Short mmCIF file of C-alpha atoms in Angstrom, two decimals:
data_model
loop_
_atom_site.label_atom_id
_atom_site.label_comp_id
_atom_site.label_asym_id
_atom_site.label_seq_id
_atom_site.Cartn_x
_atom_site.Cartn_y
_atom_site.Cartn_z
CA UNK A 10 97.48 167.58 -129.70
CA UNK A 11 97.14 164.96 -132.47
CA UNK A 12 95.29 161.82 -132.03
CA UNK A 13 95.53 158.63 -134.23
CA UNK A 14 93.75 155.35 -134.09
CA UNK A 15 95.23 152.02 -135.28
CA UNK A 16 93.39 148.81 -135.79
CA UNK A 17 95.57 145.95 -134.40
CA UNK A 18 93.42 142.67 -134.89
CA UNK A 19 95.85 140.32 -133.18
CA UNK A 20 95.50 141.92 -129.80
CA UNK A 21 93.46 139.50 -127.48
CA UNK A 22 94.71 139.76 -123.79
CA UNK A 23 96.14 141.88 -121.07
CA UNK A 24 99.68 140.93 -122.13
CA UNK A 25 98.90 142.22 -125.60
CA UNK A 26 97.62 145.34 -124.35
CA UNK A 27 100.81 145.68 -122.16
CA UNK A 28 103.21 145.12 -125.01
CA UNK A 29 101.41 147.57 -127.32
CA UNK A 30 101.20 150.21 -124.71
CA UNK A 31 104.91 149.94 -123.83
CA UNK A 32 106.07 149.81 -127.35
CA UNK A 33 103.96 152.68 -128.52
CA UNK A 34 104.59 154.68 -125.29
CA UNK A 35 108.37 154.78 -126.02
CA UNK A 36 107.87 156.77 -129.26
CA UNK A 37 108.75 160.23 -129.33
CA UNK A 38 106.13 162.68 -128.96
CA UNK A 39 103.30 160.16 -127.55
CA UNK A 40 101.76 161.50 -124.37
CA UNK A 41 99.03 158.74 -123.95
CA UNK A 42 97.94 155.22 -125.20
CA UNK A 43 94.63 153.65 -124.92
CA UNK A 44 94.09 150.07 -125.94
CA UNK A 45 90.38 148.70 -126.38
CA UNK A 46 90.69 144.89 -126.58
CA UNK A 47 86.96 144.52 -127.61
CA UNK A 48 87.39 146.63 -130.61
CA UNK A 49 90.99 145.75 -131.30
CA UNK A 50 91.64 149.47 -131.37
CA UNK A 51 94.96 151.55 -130.25
CA UNK A 52 94.17 155.36 -129.49
CA UNK A 53 97.33 157.20 -129.56
CA UNK A 54 97.73 161.03 -128.48
CA UNK A 55 100.62 163.36 -128.62
CA UNK A 56 102.45 165.82 -130.61
CA UNK A 57 104.02 165.66 -134.10
CA UNK A 58 103.08 161.99 -134.21
CA UNK A 59 105.23 159.77 -136.49
CA UNK A 60 103.25 157.11 -138.34
CA UNK A 61 106.20 155.05 -139.25
CA UNK A 62 107.55 154.94 -135.89
CA UNK A 63 104.25 154.08 -134.44
CA UNK A 64 103.73 151.37 -136.86
CA UNK A 65 107.19 150.13 -136.30
CA UNK A 66 106.73 149.87 -132.48
CA UNK A 67 103.35 148.01 -132.74
CA UNK A 68 105.23 145.47 -135.12
CA UNK A 69 108.12 145.27 -133.01
CA UNK A 70 105.72 144.30 -130.02
CA UNK A 71 104.53 141.43 -132.21
CA UNK A 72 101.39 142.76 -133.96
CA UNK A 73 100.23 143.89 -137.22
CA UNK A 74 98.68 147.03 -138.09
CA UNK A 75 95.53 146.89 -140.28
CA UNK A 76 94.54 150.43 -140.67
CA UNK A 77 94.99 153.89 -139.19
CA UNK A 78 93.06 157.15 -139.12
CA UNK A 79 93.45 160.53 -137.64
CA UNK A 80 90.82 161.60 -135.07
#
């Protein structure tokens, strides 16, 4: 299983968390999405994760992605 972490600095509340989880969770291959509001990071686990689709989902939820890293 692949794991990717994104920094999403605009997240600040439970609504932000739910919006990002819903958007990213709908992307094909995603098995789990964890949001840490304190660190502004989103951890995504799944199979054959598509960076472009994940970044687009976060963007469509209304947030910018500052960085990404494979874990």
